[in-house]
Amino acid sequence: MRALHTAATGMMAQELNVQVISNNIANMRTTGYKRQRAEFQDLLYEHVRRVGTQTSDQGNILPVGVDIGSGVKTVGTPRIMTQGTPLSTGRDLDVAIRGEGFFKIQLPDGTYAYTRDGSFEKDNQGRIVTAQGYLVQPGLTIPTNATSITINSQGQVSVTIPGTTTAQVLGQITLTRFINKAGLQPVGDNLFVETTASGTPTDGTATVDGLGDLLQQNLEQANVEAVTEISDLIAAQRAYEMNAKVISATDTMLQTSTNMLRS
């Protein structure tokens, strides 16, 4: 019976759904994480009686057809790029984005990646880097004798040097935006890379041309909601169980048919 295959596709789809949900839950405390969801579509149909066909010489039209589906398929696991809640940390190099945009990060091979994770550090040269040591663009260096660091809402970085009365401006952290940010490819370490689907990156200044602003001494939390994930998990589990029952019922029907033929 084709019901065995159809129910099997349902079980595989819900298994993937649970995997996506479990990854969301695992990253509830990951800075700047954006939740995913699984999206499904039905598979091809066998048209036993095609709707709209003529049923008589007098021109009668079949009002409904007989279409037998073959199951479900996964078509994507898009990210939901909604804003996460800023969380105060008190660290000068923690920066949250409120609104549109990503931090631009230079990787060791010279290419660029993008992130919403603003938990920055200083390397042994005083440069602003990510937790993995990747250089935050445009590559600013904090003097070793700086006593304080200020990052304003537009990303301008200033430091206070002993013996001076005015702050010294080092430069400006830029933001990058994409036409389709859901089309970015995740590569781990809270980083995304550009793809054909995302469109080309556009660099700009925070608060300008629709880009968000920056909030120093804060980090953007994951946009994962525990209640939503748990309810989705329960629904996925129930759907998996129903497909398993279909397989069990189909197997029983096949056994009954086999026994009847043998008798």
One Martini backbone bead per residue (centre of mass of N, CA, C, O) as a GRO file, in nm:
protein
  263
    1MET     BB    1   0.097   0.036   0.020
    2ARG     BB    2   0.121   0.383  -0.007
    3ALA     BB    3   0.081   0.462   0.294
    4LEU     BB    4   0.361   0.388   0.394
    5HIS     BB    5   0.516   0.608   0.239
    6THR     BB    6   0.353   0.854   0.328
    7ALA     BB    7   0.404   0.823   0.637
    8ALA     BB    8   0.714   0.828   0.618
    9THR     BB    9   0.734   1.125   0.525
   10GLY     BB   10   0.604   1.236   0.783
   11MET     BB   11   0.819   1.134   0.983
   12MET     BB   12   1.064   1.278   0.854
   13ALA     BB   13   0.954   1.566   0.879
   14GLN     BB   14   0.922   1.562   1.197
   15GLU     BB   15   1.215   1.502   1.259
   16LEU     BB   16   1.319   1.768   1.142
   17ASN     BB   17   1.146   1.955   1.313
   18VAL     BB   18   1.271   1.870   1.585
   19GLN     BB   19   1.559   1.956   1.513
   20VAL     BB   20   1.498   2.258   1.485
   21ILE     BB   21   1.379   2.301   1.767
   22SER     BB   22   1.629   2.200   1.929
   23ASN     BB   23   1.818   2.424   1.824
   24ASN     BB   24   1.663   2.660   1.941
   25ILE     BB   25   1.679   2.570   2.239
   26ALA     BB   26   1.995   2.548   2.253
   27ASN     BB   27   1.998   2.883   2.160
   28MET     BB   28   1.864   3.071   2.386
   29ARG     BB   29   2.177   3.186   2.488
   30THR     BB   30   2.249   3.301   2.209
   31THR     BB   31   2.396   3.553   2.067
   32GLY     BB   32   2.191   3.661   1.803
   33TYR     BB   33   1.994   3.446   1.760
   34LYS     BB   34   1.802   3.285   1.492
   35ARG     BB   35   1.528   3.138   1.434
   36GLN     BB   36   1.377   2.843   1.315
   37ARG     BB   37   1.181   2.688   1.044
   38ALA     BB   38   0.975   2.450   0.913
   39GLU     BB   39   0.898   2.374   0.568
   40PHE     BB   40   0.613   2.249   0.375
   41GLN     BB   41   0.519   2.012   0.110
   42ASP     BB   42   0.349   1.858  -0.120
   43LEU     BB   43   0.335   1.604  -0.323
   44LEU     BB   44   0.261   1.424  -0.566
   45TYR     BB   45  -0.011   1.331  -0.782
   46GLU     BB   46  -0.270   1.104  -0.843
   47HIS     BB   47  -0.494   1.109  -1.127
   48VAL     BB   48  -0.769   0.927  -1.146
   49ARG     BB   49  -0.967   1.188  -1.155
   50ARG     BB   50  -0.996   1.455  -1.353
   51VAL     BB   51  -1.066   1.762  -1.313
   52GLY     BB   52  -1.282   1.886  -1.580
   53THR     BB   53  -1.380   1.653  -1.723
   54GLN     BB   54  -1.552   1.479  -1.954
   55THR     BB   55  -1.856   1.258  -1.903
   56SER     BB   56  -2.006   1.341  -2.178
   57ASP     BB   57  -2.156   1.420  -2.484
   58GLN     BB   58  -2.316   1.671  -2.337
   59GLY     BB   59  -2.078   1.820  -2.144
   60ASN     BB   60  -2.010   1.704  -1.885
   61ILE     BB   61  -1.852   1.799  -1.575
   62LEU     BB   62  -1.616   1.735  -1.350
   63PRO     BB   63  -1.623   1.877  -1.031
   64VAL     BB   64  -1.449   1.636  -0.921
   65GLY     BB   65  -1.174   1.457  -0.805
   66VAL     BB   66  -0.907   1.201  -0.795
   67ASP     BB   67  -0.653   1.261  -0.550
   68ILE     BB   68  -0.337   1.107  -0.475
   69GLY     BB   69  -0.114   1.132  -0.242
   70SER     BB   70   0.263   1.106  -0.144
   71GLY     BB   71   0.311   1.346   0.066
   72VAL     BB   72   0.607   1.499   0.211
   73LYS     BB   73   0.817   1.800   0.210
   74THR     BB   74   1.111   1.974   0.246
   75VAL     BB   75   1.189   2.333   0.162
   76GLY     BB   76   1.271   2.468   0.453
   77THR     BB   77   1.484   2.672   0.707
   78PRO     BB   78   1.407   2.953   0.799
   79ARG     BB   79   1.480   3.263   0.930
   80ILE     BB   80   1.391   3.466   1.206
   81MET     BB   81   1.463   3.827   1.189
   82THR     BB   82   1.405   3.921   1.467
   83GLN     BB   83   1.418   4.097   1.746
   84GLY     BB   84   1.614   4.109   2.017
   85THR     BB   85   1.675   4.145   2.346
   86PRO     BB   86   1.833   4.357   2.534
   87LEU     BB   87   2.134   4.306   2.743
   88SER     BB   88   2.281   4.398   3.020
   89THR     BB   89   2.655   4.401   3.106
   90GLY     BB   90   2.889   4.650   3.136
   91ARG     BB   91   3.052   4.623   2.875
   92ASP     BB   92   3.223   4.816   2.647
   93LEU     BB   93   3.240   4.568   2.407
   94ASP     BB   94   2.933   4.563   2.418
   95VAL     BB   95   2.707   4.527   2.127
   96ALA     BB   96   2.392   4.633   2.013
   97ILE     BB   97   2.139   4.583   1.775
   98ARG     BB   98   1.878   4.818   1.676
   99GLY     BB   99   1.776   4.660   1.406
  100GLU     BB  100   1.928   4.701   1.122
  101GLY     BB  101   2.191   4.472   1.075
  102PHE     BB  102   2.551   4.402   1.055
  103PHE     BB  103   2.842   4.284   1.137
  104LYS     BB  104   3.170   4.313   1.009
  105ILE     BB  105   3.384   4.030   0.924
  106GLN     BB  106   3.716   3.919   0.921
  107LEU     BB  107   3.870   3.661   0.790
  108PRO     BB  108   4.164   3.487   0.755
  109ASP     BB  109   4.113   3.478   0.420
  110GLY     BB  110   3.967   3.784   0.371
  111THR     BB  111   3.691   3.741   0.414
  112TYR     BB  112   3.337   3.780   0.483
  113ALA     BB  113   3.130   3.828   0.768
  114TYR     BB  114   2.819   3.803   0.967
  115THR     BB  115   2.675   3.969   1.267
  116ARG     BB  116   2.489   4.004   1.595
  117ASP     BB  117   2.745   3.964   1.763
  118GLY     BB  118   2.875   4.206   2.021
  119SER     BB  119   3.112   4.028   2.169
  120PHE     BB  120   3.387   4.193   2.224
  121GLU     BB  121   3.745   4.227   2.185
  122LYS     BB  122   4.095   4.224   2.262
  123ASP     BB  123   4.389   4.196   2.135
  124ASN     BB  124   4.745   4.208   2.141
  125GLN     BB  125   4.697   4.496   1.962
  126GLY     BB  126   4.398   4.629   2.033
  127ARG     BB  127   4.195   4.499   1.862
  128ILE     BB  128   3.879   4.456   1.739
  129VAL     BB  129   3.718   4.145   1.825
  130THR     BB  130   3.621   3.844   1.838
  131ALA     BB  131   3.613   3.548   2.013
  132GLN     BB  132   3.796   3.426   1.757
  133GLY     BB  133   3.976   3.688   1.640
  134TYR     BB  134   3.809   3.852   1.450
  135LEU     BB  135   3.788   4.128   1.254
  136VAL     BB  136   3.645   4.430   1.304
  137GLN     BB  137   3.482   4.650   1.118
  138PRO     BB  138   3.750   4.863   1.012
  139GLY     BB  139   3.984   4.835   1.215
  140LEU     BB  140   4.030   4.889   1.543
  141THR     BB  141   4.257   5.055   1.780
  142ILE     BB  142   4.337   5.030   2.113
  143PRO     BB  143   4.493   5.188   2.334
  144THR     BB  144   4.677   5.086   2.609
  145ASN     BB  145   4.608   5.376   2.780
  146ALA     BB  146   4.317   5.341   2.793
  147THR     BB  147   4.039   5.413   3.023
  148SER     BB  148   3.810   5.442   2.795
  149ILE     BB  149   3.504   5.334   2.619
  150THR     BB  150   3.314   5.474   2.341
  151ILE     BB  151   2.986   5.387   2.195
  152ASN     BB  152   2.774   5.503   1.988
  153SER     BB  153   2.484   5.483   1.798
  154GLN     BB  154   2.682   5.513   1.524
  155GLY     BB  155   2.979   5.374   1.608
  156GLN     BB  156   3.153   5.564   1.758
  157VAL     BB  157   3.495   5.555   1.865
  158SER     BB  158   3.606   5.634   2.198
  159VAL     BB  159   3.882   5.765   2.396
  160THR     BB  160   4.065   5.783   2.700
  161ILE     BB  161   4.349   5.977   2.781
  162PRO     BB  162   4.594   6.038   2.972
  163GLY     BB  163   4.616   6.400   2.998
  164THR     BB  164   4.328   6.441   2.878
  165THR     BB  165   4.006   6.615   2.809
  166THR     BB  166   3.956   6.470   2.540
  167ALA     BB  167   3.826   6.265   2.322
  168GLN     BB  168   3.930   6.000   2.113
  169VAL     BB  169   3.882   5.933   1.779
  170LEU     BB  170   3.906   5.624   1.594
  171GLY     BB  171   3.609   5.558   1.473
  172GLN     BB  172   3.376   5.338   1.280
  173ILE     BB  173   3.126   5.121   1.311
  174THR     BB  174   2.984   4.922   1.083
  175LEU     BB  175   2.710   4.836   0.874
  176THR     BB  176   2.513   4.562   0.729
  177ARG     BB  177   2.305   4.496   0.445
  178PHE     BB  178   2.015   4.309   0.310
  179ILE     BB  179   1.764   4.222   0.111
  180ASN     BB  180   1.805   3.898   0.207
  181LYS     BB  181   1.875   3.784   0.518
  182ALA     BB  182   1.756   3.486   0.497
  183GLY     BB  183   1.990   3.412   0.267
  184LEU     BB  184   2.189   3.352   0.465
  185GLN     BB  185   2.476   3.161   0.564
  186PRO     BB  186   2.544   2.947   0.804
  187VAL     BB  187   2.882   2.877   0.989
  188GLY     BB  188   2.901   2.954   1.263
  189ASP     BB  189   2.994   3.153   1.527
  190ASN     BB  190   2.760   3.365   1.454
  191LEU     BB  191   2.781   3.332   1.135
  192PHE     BB  192   2.757   3.487   0.809
  193VAL     BB  193   2.712   3.446   0.455
  194GLU     BB  194   2.711   3.520   0.142
  195THR     BB  195   2.461   3.500  -0.117
  196THR     BB  196   2.259   3.500  -0.384
  197ALA     BB  197   1.994   3.529  -0.208
  198SER     BB  198   2.084   3.788  -0.032
  199GLY     BB  199   2.271   3.954  -0.175
  200THR     BB  200   2.436   4.235  -0.167
  201PRO     BB  201   2.626   4.420   0.028
  202THR     BB  202   2.560   4.711   0.251
  203ASP     BB  203   2.731   4.970   0.364
  204GLY     BB  204   2.705   5.157   0.684
  205THR     BB  205   2.548   5.379   0.904
  206ALA     BB  206   2.419   5.411   1.183
  207THR     BB  207   2.088   5.552   1.142
  208VAL     BB  208   2.124   5.515   0.828
  209ASP     BB  209   1.918   5.414   0.587
  210GLY     BB  210   1.764   5.205   0.807
  211LEU     BB  211   1.954   5.161   1.017
  212GLY     BB  212   2.046   5.083   1.309
  213ASP     BB  213   2.138   5.101   1.638
  214LEU     BB  214   2.363   5.138   1.908
  215LEU     BB  215   2.434   4.944   2.223
  216GLN     BB  216   2.610   4.982   2.483
  217GLN     BB  217   2.641   4.735   2.719
  218ASN     BB  218   2.505   4.525   2.512
  219LEU     BB  219   2.298   4.234   2.422
  220GLU     BB  220   2.159   4.025   2.194
  221GLN     BB  221   1.916   3.816   2.212
  222ALA     BB  222   1.745   3.562   2.149
  223ASN     BB  223   1.432   3.491   1.953
  224VAL     BB  224   1.350   3.274   2.161
  225GLU     BB  225   1.047   3.103   2.256
  226ALA     BB  226   0.964   2.869   2.475
  227VAL     BB  227   0.658   2.828   2.433
  228THR     BB  228   0.665   2.793   2.126
  229GLU     BB  229   0.860   2.550   2.113
  230ILE     BB  230   0.696   2.353   2.289
  231SER     BB  231   0.437   2.353   2.119
  232ASP     BB  232   0.578   2.259   1.856
  233LEU     BB  233   0.686   1.993   1.974
  234ILE     BB  234   0.414   1.863   2.040
  235ALA     BB  235   0.299   1.872   1.751
  236ALA     BB  236   0.525   1.701   1.621
  237GLN     BB  237   0.481   1.448   1.796
  238ARG     BB  238   0.187   1.396   1.714
  239ALA     BB  239   0.241   1.366   1.409
  240TYR     BB  240   0.431   1.126   1.435
  241GLU     BB  241   0.233   0.932   1.576
  242MET     BB  242   0.018   0.928   1.348
  243ASN     BB  243   0.204   0.810   1.129
  244ALA     BB  244   0.269   0.550   1.287
  245LYS     BB  245  -0.029   0.452   1.292
  246VAL     BB  246  -0.060   0.423   0.990
  247ILE     BB  247   0.151   0.202   0.956
  248SER     BB  248   0.017   0.001   1.148
  249ALA     BB  249  -0.257  -0.015   1.001
  250THR     BB  250  -0.145  -0.104   0.725
  251ASP     BB  251  -0.013  -0.365   0.822
  252THR     BB  252  -0.275  -0.497   0.918
  253MET     BB  253  -0.418  -0.492   0.641
  254LEU     BB  254  -0.209  -0.669   0.494
  255GLN     BB  255  -0.237  -0.917   0.673
  256THR     BB  256  -0.537  -0.963   0.621
  257SER     BB  257  -0.517  -0.997   0.315
  258THR     BB  258  -0.322  -1.237   0.320
  259ASN     BB  259  -0.503  -1.431   0.485
  260MET     BB  260  -0.744  -1.432   0.283
  261LEU     BB  261  -0.583  -1.551   0.039
  262ARG     BB  262  -0.497  -1.823   0.192
  263SER     BB  263  -0.805  -1.924   0.264
   0.00000   0.00000   0.00000
